[in-house]
Amino acid sequence: MLNALEVFTTVVVGLMVGVEFSVAFVMNPIFDALPEDSGQLGRSHGGRMLGAVMPFWYIGSLVLSAVWAVAGWHHQGTGLVVTAAALLILSVIMSILLLVPINNRGKTWTPENRPEDWKEQMNRWNRFHYVRVAIIIAAFALLVAALA
């Protein structure tokens, strides 16, 4: 049963990393290259869509990692899982304090109501997001290493 939990947790976190990596290095560059207001509209829609799903994914990944750490407390690799869970906690805190407030504003913007500094706010969101992606990649790598 512990093996199934380990694999399931690793897959869930790995998929989350893939989505967030794709947002940072595929989707946002595509949106930024679109003409006129298309990129801003794409970001707003993405913010609404992913903003509805990602809280459950982040919290679910954290809970799964915590359950793995508790269930496998006396097994090899538990320190790696605990460290991964700590990184996932950091990613949730970053999300709540830094990324979600910007996302909540951005997902309501249209070309008619967006603020003048909307590009600066999106650039700030991108910078925070790059850090968050690095953190969840590190958490994922630790979970993979704990499987070995």
Rosetta silent file (secondary structure, phi, psi, omega in degrees, C-alpha in Angstrom):
SEQUENCE: MLNALEVFTTVVVGLMVGVEFSVAFVMNPIFDALPEDSGQLGRSHGGRMLGAVMPFWYIGSLVLSAVWAVAGWHHQGTGLVVTAAALLILSVIMSILLLVPINNRGKTWTPENRPEDWKEQMNRWNRFHYVRVAIIIAAFALLVAALA
SCORE:     score description
SCORE:     0.000 S_00000001
   1 L     0.000  -38.544  178.576    0.000    0.000    0.000 S_00000001
   2 H   -63.416  -39.567  178.958    2.862    2.373    0.780 S_00000001
   3 H   -60.589  -41.661  178.979    4.355    1.735   -2.664 S_00000001
   4 H   -63.453  -41.903  177.564    1.085    2.711   -4.342 S_00000001
   5 H   -62.059  -43.068  179.590    0.954    5.911   -2.275 S_00000001
   6 H   -61.158  -47.555 -178.711    4.546    6.739   -3.190 S_00000001
   7 H   -66.936  -46.041 -179.672    3.962    6.247   -6.898 S_00000001
   8 H   -59.592  -45.739  179.508    0.605    8.069   -6.897 S_00000001
   9 H   -61.311  -45.313 -179.628    2.054   11.042   -5.006 S_00000001
  10 H   -62.359  -40.999  178.844    5.049   11.234   -7.331 S_00000001
  11 H   -66.446  -45.238 -179.922    2.816   11.150  -10.409 S_00000001
  12 H   -60.396  -46.681  179.469    0.446   13.823   -9.031 S_00000001
  13 H   -67.012  -40.415  179.133    3.339   16.145   -8.147 S_00000001
  14 H   -62.138  -41.003  176.874    5.078   15.399  -11.448 S_00000001
  15 H   -65.038  -39.915  177.686    1.969   16.305  -13.444 S_00000001
  16 H   -62.212  -43.558  177.022    1.618   19.534  -11.453 S_00000001
  17 H   -59.338  -43.764  179.870    5.239   20.379  -12.215 S_00000001
  18 H   -61.018  -43.308  179.075    4.598   19.704  -15.902 S_00000001
  19 H   -64.470  -47.964 -177.414    1.592   22.016  -16.014 S_00000001
  20 H   -67.515  -36.381  175.426    3.356   24.827  -14.158 S_00000001
  21 H   -62.963  -43.162  178.979    6.507   24.424  -16.251 S_00000001
  22 H   -63.129  -40.033  176.817    4.359   24.603  -19.378 S_00000001
  23 H   -60.230  -47.352 -175.653    2.663   27.775  -18.155 S_00000001
  24 H   -68.350  -43.663 -167.923    6.026   29.419  -17.493 S_00000001
  25 H  -111.980   -3.361  177.804    7.968   28.343  -20.544 S_00000001
  26 H  -124.329  -61.495 -173.102    5.334   27.546  -23.195 S_00000001
  27 H   -66.377  -50.443 -177.834    1.956   29.198  -22.641 S_00000001
  28 H   -63.018  -40.785  173.903    3.036   32.610  -21.347 S_00000001
  29 H   -61.892  -35.408  176.116    5.605   33.118  -24.129 S_00000001
  30 H   -64.689  -48.209  179.011    2.889   32.188  -26.634 S_00000001
  31 H   -57.962  -41.607 -177.895    0.461   34.654  -25.047 S_00000001
  32 H   -66.611  -23.635 -178.490    3.128   37.366  -25.031 S_00000001
  33 H   -90.318   -8.244 -179.275    3.724   36.875  -28.771 S_00000001
  34 L   -73.014  151.380 -177.740    0.067   37.198  -29.761 S_00000001
  35 L   -75.050  153.465  172.923   -1.060   40.406  -31.447 S_00000001
  36 L    50.580 -125.105 -173.594   -2.911   43.259  -29.794 S_00000001
  37 L   -92.702    1.528 -175.180   -5.080   42.228  -26.832 S_00000001
  38 H   -60.688  -42.337 -178.593   -5.093   38.484  -27.518 S_00000001
  39 H   -63.184  -43.417  179.307   -2.269   37.712  -25.085 S_00000001
  40 H   -65.796  -39.925  177.322   -3.887   39.563  -22.208 S_00000001
  41 H   -65.204  -38.522  176.883   -7.214   37.854  -22.905 S_00000001
  42 H   -64.091  -42.871  177.606   -5.450   34.475  -23.008 S_00000001
  43 H   -63.270  -41.248  179.005   -3.743   35.127  -19.685 S_00000001
  44 H   -61.786  -44.989  179.549   -7.058   36.182  -18.126 S_00000001
  45 H   -65.352  -43.640  177.136   -8.765   33.024  -19.325 S_00000001
  46 H   -60.821  -38.708  177.688   -5.834   30.886  -18.183 S_00000001
  47 H   -62.831  -39.652  177.913   -5.949   32.591  -14.791 S_00000001
  48 H   -68.619  -45.634 -175.629   -9.626   31.747  -14.420 S_00000001
  49 H   -67.222  -56.218 -178.285   -9.225   28.174  -15.632 S_00000001
  50 H   -72.860  -29.853  177.716   -6.066   27.181  -13.764 S_00000001
  51 H   -61.998  -25.177  178.097   -6.955   29.374  -10.796 S_00000001
  52 H   -80.971  -26.871 -173.018   -9.939   27.106  -10.189 S_00000001
  53 H   -99.689  -41.418 -169.288   -7.921   23.863  -10.315 S_00000001
  54 H   -61.925  -34.543  177.818   -4.442   24.592   -8.980 S_00000001
  55 H   -57.283  -41.263  178.873   -5.359   25.223   -5.302 S_00000001
  56 H   -67.130  -36.910 -179.388   -6.684   21.664   -5.064 S_00000001
  57 H   -68.465  -44.402  179.237   -3.637   20.314   -6.884 S_00000001
  58 H   -64.697  -49.806 -179.402   -1.158   22.156   -4.663 S_00000001
  59 H   -65.755  -41.298  177.707   -2.928   21.272   -1.417 S_00000001
  60 H   -60.324  -42.274  178.095   -3.557   17.703   -2.614 S_00000001
  61 H   -62.622  -41.460  178.528    0.135   17.266   -3.465 S_00000001
  62 H   -64.589  -46.210  179.802    1.095   18.569   -0.052 S_00000001
  63 H   -62.334  -45.454  178.255   -1.366   16.279    1.742 S_00000001
  64 H   -59.591  -42.298  178.667   -0.220   13.245   -0.240 S_00000001
  65 H   -64.705  -40.028  178.439    3.415   14.023    0.585 S_00000001
  66 H   -65.548  -42.082  177.825    2.594   14.450    4.260 S_00000001
  67 H   -63.191  -41.374  177.078    0.697   11.147    4.332 S_00000001
  68 H   -60.105  -45.258 -178.959    3.655    9.467    2.615 S_00000001
  69 H   -61.714  -42.503 -179.640    6.038   10.929    5.204 S_00000001
  70 H   -70.715  -46.488 -177.506    3.896    9.716    8.108 S_00000001
  71 H   -66.080  -31.303 -178.197    3.125    6.295    6.621 S_00000001
  72 L  -107.010   25.651 -172.002    6.753    5.680    5.712 S_00000001
  73 L   -51.344  -37.970 -176.667    8.296    7.305    8.766 S_00000001
  74 L   -97.558   12.708  179.537   10.625    4.385    9.507 S_00000001
  75 L  -100.385  158.642  177.249   11.525    3.729    5.882 S_00000001
  76 L   -63.122  140.908  176.902   14.534    4.904    3.960 S_00000001
  77 L    93.462   -1.079 -178.027   14.030    8.220    2.160 S_00000001
  78 H   -62.075  -35.757  178.148   11.610    9.750    4.659 S_00000001
  79 H   -61.413  -36.889  177.263   13.869   12.763    5.129 S_00000001
  80 H   -65.747  -40.496 -179.708   13.638   13.439    1.399 S_00000001
  81 H   -67.785  -41.743  178.071    9.840   13.236    1.524 S_00000001
  82 H   -62.245  -42.083  178.041    9.679   15.573    4.544 S_00000001
  83 H   -65.051  -41.216  177.003   11.919   18.054    2.737 S_00000001
  84 H   -61.207  -43.439  178.245    9.750   17.782   -0.384 S_00000001
  85 H   -62.392  -38.783  177.742    6.654   18.435    1.742 S_00000001
  86 H   -63.521  -39.887  176.944    8.356   21.481    3.269 S_00000001
  87 H   -65.938  -37.586  176.837    9.064   22.796   -0.231 S_00000001
  88 H   -66.808  -35.739  173.382    5.442   22.211   -1.189 S_00000001
  89 H   -60.721  -45.535  178.162    4.381   24.172    1.903 S_00000001
  90 H   -58.970  -41.159 -179.883    6.641   26.988    0.725 S_00000001
  91 H   -65.774  -35.718  177.374    5.049   26.857   -2.735 S_00000001
  92 H   -68.329  -43.754  178.410    1.563   27.111   -1.210 S_00000001
  93 H   -61.820  -45.871  176.851    2.594   30.056    0.969 S_00000001
  94 H   -57.702  -44.044 -179.027    4.174   31.773   -2.047 S_00000001
  95 H   -59.596  -50.058 -176.536    1.042   31.158   -4.052 S_00000001
  96 H   -64.703  -43.831 -173.965   -1.281   32.609   -1.417 S_00000001
  97 H   -83.734  -32.551 -170.510    0.849   35.636   -0.578 S_00000001
  98 H  -114.235  -46.833 -171.657    2.399   36.538   -3.939 S_00000001
  99 H   -88.344  -43.306 -176.866    0.812   34.889   -6.973 S_00000001
 100 H   -61.069  -42.686  179.062   -2.897   34.540   -6.157 S_00000001
 101 H   -59.379  -40.486  177.586   -3.471   38.253   -5.499 S_00000001
 102 H   -67.998  -44.286  179.819   -2.024   39.148   -8.903 S_00000001
 103 H   -60.582  -41.923 -178.904   -3.886   36.276  -10.572 S_00000001
 104 H   -62.643  -35.997  175.262   -7.175   37.322   -8.961 S_00000001
 105 H   -70.976  -49.128 -173.956   -6.804   40.797  -10.413 S_00000001
 106 H   -62.998  -32.439 -176.990   -5.593   39.602  -13.812 S_00000001
 107 L   -72.418  -11.029  177.888   -8.346   37.092  -14.406 S_00000001
 108 L   -99.374   -6.447 -174.734  -10.933   39.889  -14.385 S_00000001
 109 L   -75.157  143.475  169.114   -9.117   42.149  -16.827 S_00000001
 110 L  -128.429  169.366  176.657  -10.340   42.940  -20.286 S_00000001
 111 L   -58.338  -23.776 -178.667   -8.814   45.401  -22.745 S_00000001
 112 L   -83.379  -28.650 -173.142  -11.374   47.912  -21.504 S_00000001
 113 L  -117.862    0.134 -177.225  -10.770   47.659  -17.751 S_00000001
 114 L   -69.261  149.028  178.864   -7.154   46.566  -17.286 S_00000001
 115 L   -74.067  163.191  179.986   -4.852   48.931  -15.395 S_00000001
 116 L   -62.824  -31.563 -177.442   -2.078   50.806  -17.133 S_00000001
 117 L   -93.294   24.712 -174.919    0.559   48.739  -15.326 S_00000001
 118 H   -61.073  -35.701  179.384   -0.958   45.377  -16.289 S_00000001
 119 H   -68.007  -38.664  177.388    2.185   44.242  -18.118 S_00000001
 120 H   -64.225  -39.772  177.822    4.356   45.063  -15.093 S_00000001
 121 H   -65.238  -39.422  177.456    1.978   43.078  -12.880 S_00000001
 122 H   -67.001  -38.007  176.910    2.160   40.115  -15.274 S_00000001
 123 H   -64.845  -38.963  177.123    5.967   40.353  -15.321 S_00000001
 124 H   -64.802  -42.866  177.577    5.998   40.343  -11.500 S_00000001
 125 H   -59.327  -44.155  179.192    3.696   37.296  -11.539 S_00000001
 126 H   -58.112  -46.372 -178.824    6.073   35.598  -14.019 S_00000001
 127 H   -60.995  -46.417  177.216    9.106   36.204  -11.783 S_00000001
 128 H   -61.900  -39.867 -178.432    7.338   34.772   -8.732 S_00000001
 129 H   -64.905  -39.296  177.032    6.086   31.872  -10.835 S_00000001
 130 H   -58.939  -42.214  178.667    9.618   31.004  -12.040 S_00000001
 131 H   -64.928  -44.517  179.435   10.721   30.724   -8.407 S_00000001
 132 H   -61.835  -41.003  178.089    7.680   28.616   -7.543 S_00000001
 133 H   -60.924  -43.629  178.205    8.364   26.309  -10.499 S_00000001
 134 H   -60.716  -39.851  179.979   11.955   25.827   -9.298 S_00000001
 135 H   -65.743  -44.449 -177.974   10.666   24.983   -5.811 S_00000001
 136 H   -75.037  -26.797  172.426    8.152   22.400   -7.005 S_00000001
 137 H   -64.562  -42.495  177.798   10.717   20.870   -9.381 S_00000001
 138 H   -62.773  -41.827  178.084   13.016   20.438   -6.376 S_00000001
 139 H   -61.894  -43.913  178.695   10.160   18.859   -4.392 S_00000001
 140 H   -61.436  -45.732  179.547    9.427   16.490   -7.277 S_00000001
 141 H   -60.190  -39.100  177.875   13.096   15.525   -7.595 S_00000001
 142 H   -65.321  -39.919  178.010   13.218   14.745   -3.866 S_00000001
 143 H   -65.557  -40.958  177.461   10.138   12.540   -4.135 S_00000001
 144 H   -62.552  -43.738  179.284   11.669   10.683   -7.083 S_00000001
 145 H   -63.717  -33.764  179.727   14.910   10.224   -5.127 S_00000001
 146 H   -68.773  -22.460  177.519   12.930    8.902   -2.153 S_00000001
 147 H   -70.320  -26.545 -174.291   11.527    6.151   -4.379 S_00000001
 148 L   -71.758    0.000    0.000   15.008    4.767   -4.986 S_00000001
